[in-house]
Coordinates of C-alpha atoms in Angstrom, one line a residue:
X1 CA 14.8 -65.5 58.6
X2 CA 11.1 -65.4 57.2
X3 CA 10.1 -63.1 59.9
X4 CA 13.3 -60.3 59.3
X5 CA 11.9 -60.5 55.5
X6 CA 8.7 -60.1 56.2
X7 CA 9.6 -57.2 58.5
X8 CA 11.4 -55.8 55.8
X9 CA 9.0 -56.1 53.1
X10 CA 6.2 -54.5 55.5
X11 CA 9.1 -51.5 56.3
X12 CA 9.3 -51.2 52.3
X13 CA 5.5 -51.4 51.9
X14 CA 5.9 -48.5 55.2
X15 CA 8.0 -46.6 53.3
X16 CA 6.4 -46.5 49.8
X17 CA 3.4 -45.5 51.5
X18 CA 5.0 -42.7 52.8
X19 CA 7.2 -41.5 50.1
X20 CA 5.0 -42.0 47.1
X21 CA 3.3 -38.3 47.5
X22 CA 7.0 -37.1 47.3
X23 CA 7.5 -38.6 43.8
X24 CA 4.1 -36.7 42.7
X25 CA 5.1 -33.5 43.9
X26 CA 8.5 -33.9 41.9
X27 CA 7.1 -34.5 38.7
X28 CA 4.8 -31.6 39.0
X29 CA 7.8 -29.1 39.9
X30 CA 9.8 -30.8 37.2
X31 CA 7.2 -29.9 34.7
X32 CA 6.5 -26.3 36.3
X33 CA 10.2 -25.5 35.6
X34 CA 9.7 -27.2 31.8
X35 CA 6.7 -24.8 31.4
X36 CA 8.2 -21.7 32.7
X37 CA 11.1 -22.5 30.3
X38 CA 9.0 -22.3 27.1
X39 CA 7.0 -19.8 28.5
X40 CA 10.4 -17.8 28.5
X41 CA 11.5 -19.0 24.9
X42 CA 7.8 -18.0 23.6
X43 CA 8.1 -14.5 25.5
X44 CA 11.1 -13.9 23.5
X45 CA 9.8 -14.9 20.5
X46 CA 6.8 -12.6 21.0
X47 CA 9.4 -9.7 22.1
X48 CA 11.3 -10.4 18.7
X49 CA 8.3 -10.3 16.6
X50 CA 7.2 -7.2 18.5
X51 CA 10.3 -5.7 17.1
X52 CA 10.1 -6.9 13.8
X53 CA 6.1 -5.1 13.6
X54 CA 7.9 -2.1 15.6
X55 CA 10.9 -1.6 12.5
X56 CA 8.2 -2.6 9.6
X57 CA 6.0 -0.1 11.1
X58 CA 8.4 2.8 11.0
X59 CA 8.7 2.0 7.1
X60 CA 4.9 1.7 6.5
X61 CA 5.0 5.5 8.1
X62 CA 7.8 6.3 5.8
X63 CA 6.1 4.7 2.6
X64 CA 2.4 6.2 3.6
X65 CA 4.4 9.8 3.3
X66 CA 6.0 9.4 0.4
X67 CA 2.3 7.8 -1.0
X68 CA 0.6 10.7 -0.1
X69 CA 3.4 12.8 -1.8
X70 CA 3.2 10.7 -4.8
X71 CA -0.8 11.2 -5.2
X72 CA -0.6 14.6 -4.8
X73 CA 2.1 14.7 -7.6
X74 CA -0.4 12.9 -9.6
X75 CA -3.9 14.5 -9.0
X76 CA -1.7 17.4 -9.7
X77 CA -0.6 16.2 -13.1
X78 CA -3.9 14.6 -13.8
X79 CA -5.5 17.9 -12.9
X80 CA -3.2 19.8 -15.6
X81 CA -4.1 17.0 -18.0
X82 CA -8.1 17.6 -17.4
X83 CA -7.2 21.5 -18.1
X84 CA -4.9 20.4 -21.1
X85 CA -7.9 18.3 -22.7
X86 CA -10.7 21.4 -21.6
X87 CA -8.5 23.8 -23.8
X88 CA -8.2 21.2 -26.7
X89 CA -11.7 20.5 -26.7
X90 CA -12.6 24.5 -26.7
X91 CA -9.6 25.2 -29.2
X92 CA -11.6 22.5 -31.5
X93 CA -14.5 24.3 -31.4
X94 CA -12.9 27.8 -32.4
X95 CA -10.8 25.6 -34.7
X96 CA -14.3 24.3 -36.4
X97 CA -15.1 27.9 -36.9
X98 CA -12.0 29.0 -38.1
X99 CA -12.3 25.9 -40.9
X100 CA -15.9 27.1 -41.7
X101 CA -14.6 30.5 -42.4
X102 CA -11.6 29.4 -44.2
X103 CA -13.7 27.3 -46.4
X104 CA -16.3 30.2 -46.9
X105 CA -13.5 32.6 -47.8
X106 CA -12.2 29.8 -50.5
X107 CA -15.0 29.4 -52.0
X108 CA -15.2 33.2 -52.4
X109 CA -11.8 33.1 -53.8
X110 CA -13.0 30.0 -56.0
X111 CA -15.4 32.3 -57.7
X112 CA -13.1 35.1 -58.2
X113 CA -10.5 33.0 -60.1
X114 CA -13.8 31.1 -61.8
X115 CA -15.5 35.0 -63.1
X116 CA -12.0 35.9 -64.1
X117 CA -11.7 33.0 -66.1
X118 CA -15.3 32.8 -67.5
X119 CA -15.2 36.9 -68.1
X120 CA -10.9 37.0 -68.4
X121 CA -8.8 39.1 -66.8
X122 CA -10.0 42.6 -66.4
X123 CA -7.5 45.4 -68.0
X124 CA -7.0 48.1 -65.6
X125 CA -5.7 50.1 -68.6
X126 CA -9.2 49.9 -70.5
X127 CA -11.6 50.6 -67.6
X128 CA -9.6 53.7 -66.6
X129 CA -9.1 55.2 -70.5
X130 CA -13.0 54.2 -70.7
X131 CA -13.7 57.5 -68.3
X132 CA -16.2 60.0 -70.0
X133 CA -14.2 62.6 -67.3
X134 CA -11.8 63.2 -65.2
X135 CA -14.4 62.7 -62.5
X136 CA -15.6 59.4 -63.9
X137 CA -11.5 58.7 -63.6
X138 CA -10.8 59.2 -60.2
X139 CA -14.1 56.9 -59.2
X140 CA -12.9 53.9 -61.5
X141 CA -9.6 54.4 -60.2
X142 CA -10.8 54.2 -56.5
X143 CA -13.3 51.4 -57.2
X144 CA -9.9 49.7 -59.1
X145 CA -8.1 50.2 -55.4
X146 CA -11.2 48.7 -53.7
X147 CA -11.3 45.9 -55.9
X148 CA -7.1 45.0 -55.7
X149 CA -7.1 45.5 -51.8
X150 CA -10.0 43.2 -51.4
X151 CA -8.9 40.7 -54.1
X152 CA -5.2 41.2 -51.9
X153 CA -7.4 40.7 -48.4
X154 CA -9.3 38.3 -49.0
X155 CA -6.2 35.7 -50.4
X156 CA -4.1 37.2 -47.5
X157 CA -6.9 35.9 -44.8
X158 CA -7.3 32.9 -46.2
X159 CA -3.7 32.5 -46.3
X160 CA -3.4 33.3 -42.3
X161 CA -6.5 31.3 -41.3
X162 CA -5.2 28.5 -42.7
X163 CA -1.8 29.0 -41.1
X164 CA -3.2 30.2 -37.9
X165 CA -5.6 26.9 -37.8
X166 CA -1.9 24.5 -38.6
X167 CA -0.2 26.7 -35.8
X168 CA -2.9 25.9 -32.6
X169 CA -3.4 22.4 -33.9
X170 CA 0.8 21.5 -33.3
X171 CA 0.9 23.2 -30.6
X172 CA -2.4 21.9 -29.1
X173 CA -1.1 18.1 -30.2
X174 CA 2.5 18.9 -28.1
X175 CA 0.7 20.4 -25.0
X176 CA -1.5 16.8 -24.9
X177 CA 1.6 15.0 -25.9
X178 CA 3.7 16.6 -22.7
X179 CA 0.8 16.0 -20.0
X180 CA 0.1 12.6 -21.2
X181 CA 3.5 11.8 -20.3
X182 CA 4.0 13.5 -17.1
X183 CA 0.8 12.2 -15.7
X184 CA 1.4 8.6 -16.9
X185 CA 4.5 8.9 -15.1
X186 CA 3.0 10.5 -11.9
X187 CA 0.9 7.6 -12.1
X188 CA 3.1 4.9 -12.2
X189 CA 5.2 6.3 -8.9
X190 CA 1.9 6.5 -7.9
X191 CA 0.8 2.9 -7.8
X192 CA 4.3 1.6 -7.2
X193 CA 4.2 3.2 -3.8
X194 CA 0.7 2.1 -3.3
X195 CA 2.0 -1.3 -3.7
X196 CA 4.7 -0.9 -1.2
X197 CA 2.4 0.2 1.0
X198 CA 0.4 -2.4 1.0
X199 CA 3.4 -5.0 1.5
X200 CA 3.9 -3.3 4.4
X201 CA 0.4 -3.9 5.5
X202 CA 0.2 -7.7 4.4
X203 CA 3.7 -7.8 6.3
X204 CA 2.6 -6.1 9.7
X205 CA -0.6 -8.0 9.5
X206 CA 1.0 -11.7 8.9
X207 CA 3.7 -10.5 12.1
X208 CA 0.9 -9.7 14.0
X209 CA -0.8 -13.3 13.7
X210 CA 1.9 -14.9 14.4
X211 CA 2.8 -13.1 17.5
X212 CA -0.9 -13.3 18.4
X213 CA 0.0 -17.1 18.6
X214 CA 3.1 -16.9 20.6
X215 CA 1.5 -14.9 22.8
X216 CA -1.5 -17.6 23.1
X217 CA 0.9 -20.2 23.8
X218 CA 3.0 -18.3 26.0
X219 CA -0.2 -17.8 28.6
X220 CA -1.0 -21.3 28.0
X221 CA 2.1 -22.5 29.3
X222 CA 1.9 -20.0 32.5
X223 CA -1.7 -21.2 33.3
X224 CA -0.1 -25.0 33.3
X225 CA 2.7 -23.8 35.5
X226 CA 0.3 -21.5 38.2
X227 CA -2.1 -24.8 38.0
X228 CA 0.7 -27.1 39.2
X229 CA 2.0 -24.5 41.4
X230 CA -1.2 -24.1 43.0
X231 CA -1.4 -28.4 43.1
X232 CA 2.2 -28.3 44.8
X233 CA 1.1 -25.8 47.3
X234 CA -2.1 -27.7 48.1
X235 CA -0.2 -31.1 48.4
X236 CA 2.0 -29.5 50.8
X237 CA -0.1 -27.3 53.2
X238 CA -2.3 -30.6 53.6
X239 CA 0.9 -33.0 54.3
X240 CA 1.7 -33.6 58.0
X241 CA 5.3 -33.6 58.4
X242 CA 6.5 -36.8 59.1
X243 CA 8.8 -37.8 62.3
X244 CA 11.8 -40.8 62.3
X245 CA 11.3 -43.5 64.7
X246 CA 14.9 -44.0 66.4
X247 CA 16.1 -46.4 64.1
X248 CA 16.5 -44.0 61.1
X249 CA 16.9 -40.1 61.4
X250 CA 14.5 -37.8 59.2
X251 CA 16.7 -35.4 57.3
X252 CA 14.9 -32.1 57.4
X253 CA 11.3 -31.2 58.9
X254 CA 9.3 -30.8 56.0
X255 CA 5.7 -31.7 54.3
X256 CA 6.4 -34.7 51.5
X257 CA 6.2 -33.4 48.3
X258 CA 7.0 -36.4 46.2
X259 CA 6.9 -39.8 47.2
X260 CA 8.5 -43.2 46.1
X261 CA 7.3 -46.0 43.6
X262 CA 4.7 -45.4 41.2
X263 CA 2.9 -42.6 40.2
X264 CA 0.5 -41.4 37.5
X265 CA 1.1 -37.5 36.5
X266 CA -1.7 -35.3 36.9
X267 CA -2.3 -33.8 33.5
X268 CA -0.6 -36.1 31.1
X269 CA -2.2 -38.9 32.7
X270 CA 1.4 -41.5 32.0
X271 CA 2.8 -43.5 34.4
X272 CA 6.1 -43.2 35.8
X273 CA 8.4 -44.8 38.8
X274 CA 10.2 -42.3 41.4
X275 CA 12.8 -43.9 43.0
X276 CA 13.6 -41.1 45.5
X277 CA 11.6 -39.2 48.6
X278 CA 11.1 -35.5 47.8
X279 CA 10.8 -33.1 51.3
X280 CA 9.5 -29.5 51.5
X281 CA 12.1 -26.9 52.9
X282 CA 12.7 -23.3 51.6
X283 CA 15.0 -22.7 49.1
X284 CA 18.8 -24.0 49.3
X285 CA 18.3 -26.0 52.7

């Protein structure tokens, strides 16, 4: 009885011997399918944000037109407001010498009204009765013609300086009024579509990190899964193939991949039990 135990313990001891590089080569393929499974969910993820920049994209080119339409529409306005404020600024300047001549011709007119006062009113009847002859007549009537078209001129140019000076400053003050508004509104399309613009940007940018890490952990995972490919591969080429002994039958010629009892994985470094025998075969056998 002790020596059928011992035979079986030592065909048990045989056995794990034999089967524990089959366990190994399990665990690795397990985990080659579990990477090449994220890999897949991470390539979609990158395919999806790829998409997302693609769409986002399209309206950043949409956006940077209309942006580009929207400053032109303003240098345009802003330009007309520059040529708005050029024309005040002359208009002032011919308006400051239209004042001075306004207020040289009322003070000319101040010192009419001030001698007609001081001397009273002249009497047209007296200086033309005072003639010595009818010569002497017609030149005091003339010089009385002079002296009423001037008097006449004089309160007539003041009068139209004066309106003429009101008249450029209202309409001056409406032109300014009109441009102002047109390029403050030119300017706030303006910026609004600058700022859309660069919502776009942040947008495309922050999509573009992110799939930059998807993409990182996406050839992460493949690297894990060629390195344990390239373990399996290795384990197998260097594995005789093992042959029964007449008292059992081997079920397929094959390199052991995996073998039973204990077995500590190659990258995590944990521990774990196999309780089967893994073979090489192709695919399906």
């Amino acid at each position: 009885m002790k020596d059928r135990c011992g035979r079986a313990a030592s065909l048990m001891l045989v056995f794990s011997l034999l089967l524990e590089p089959v366990s190994l080569a399990a665990a690795l393929s397990d985990d080659k399918g579990g990477y090449e499974s994220q890999a897949a969910a991470k390539l979609q993820q990158s395919n999806e944000l790829q998409s997302k920049i693609d769409n986002v994209s399209e309206e950043k080119r949409a956006l940077d037109e209309a942006a580009d339409a929207a400053i032109k529409e303003h240098e345009a306005r802003k330009a007309e407001l520059d040529a708005t404020d050029a024309r005040l600024k002359q208009n002032e300047e011919e308006l400051a010498v239209l004042q001075k001549d306004y207020e040289a011709k009322q003070e000319r007119l101040g010192r009419r009204v001030r001698d007609i006062y001081i001397n009273g009113q002249v009497s047209y009847l007296d200086v033309l009765f005072g003639a010595h002859d009818f010569q002497d007549f017609l030149t005091r009537m003339d010089l009385l013609k002079r002296i009423i078209r001037q008097d006449y001129a004089l309160v007539r140019g003041v009068q139209e300086e004066k309106d003429s000076i009101e008249l450029r400053q209202a309409s001056l003050a409406q032109d300014r009024l009109t441009q102002a508004e047109q390029e403050e509104k030119a300017h706030l399309a303006r910026a609004d579509m600058e700022e859309k613009v660069k919502r776009r940007e942040a947008l495309i940018e922050r999509l573009r990190t992110d799939k930059a890490l998807i993409d990182q952990q996406y050839e992460e995972l493949m690297r894990a899964s060629r390195q344990i490919g390239e373990m399996i591969r290795e384990r197998g080429m260097g594995s005789a193939a093992p042959s029964g002994s007449g008292a059992m039958i081997w079920p397929v010629s094959g390199s052991v991949t995996s073998e039973f009892g204990w077995r500590v994985h190659p990258i995590t470094g944990t521990q774990k039990f196999h309780s089967g025998v893994d073979i090489g075969a192709d695919y399906g056998v």
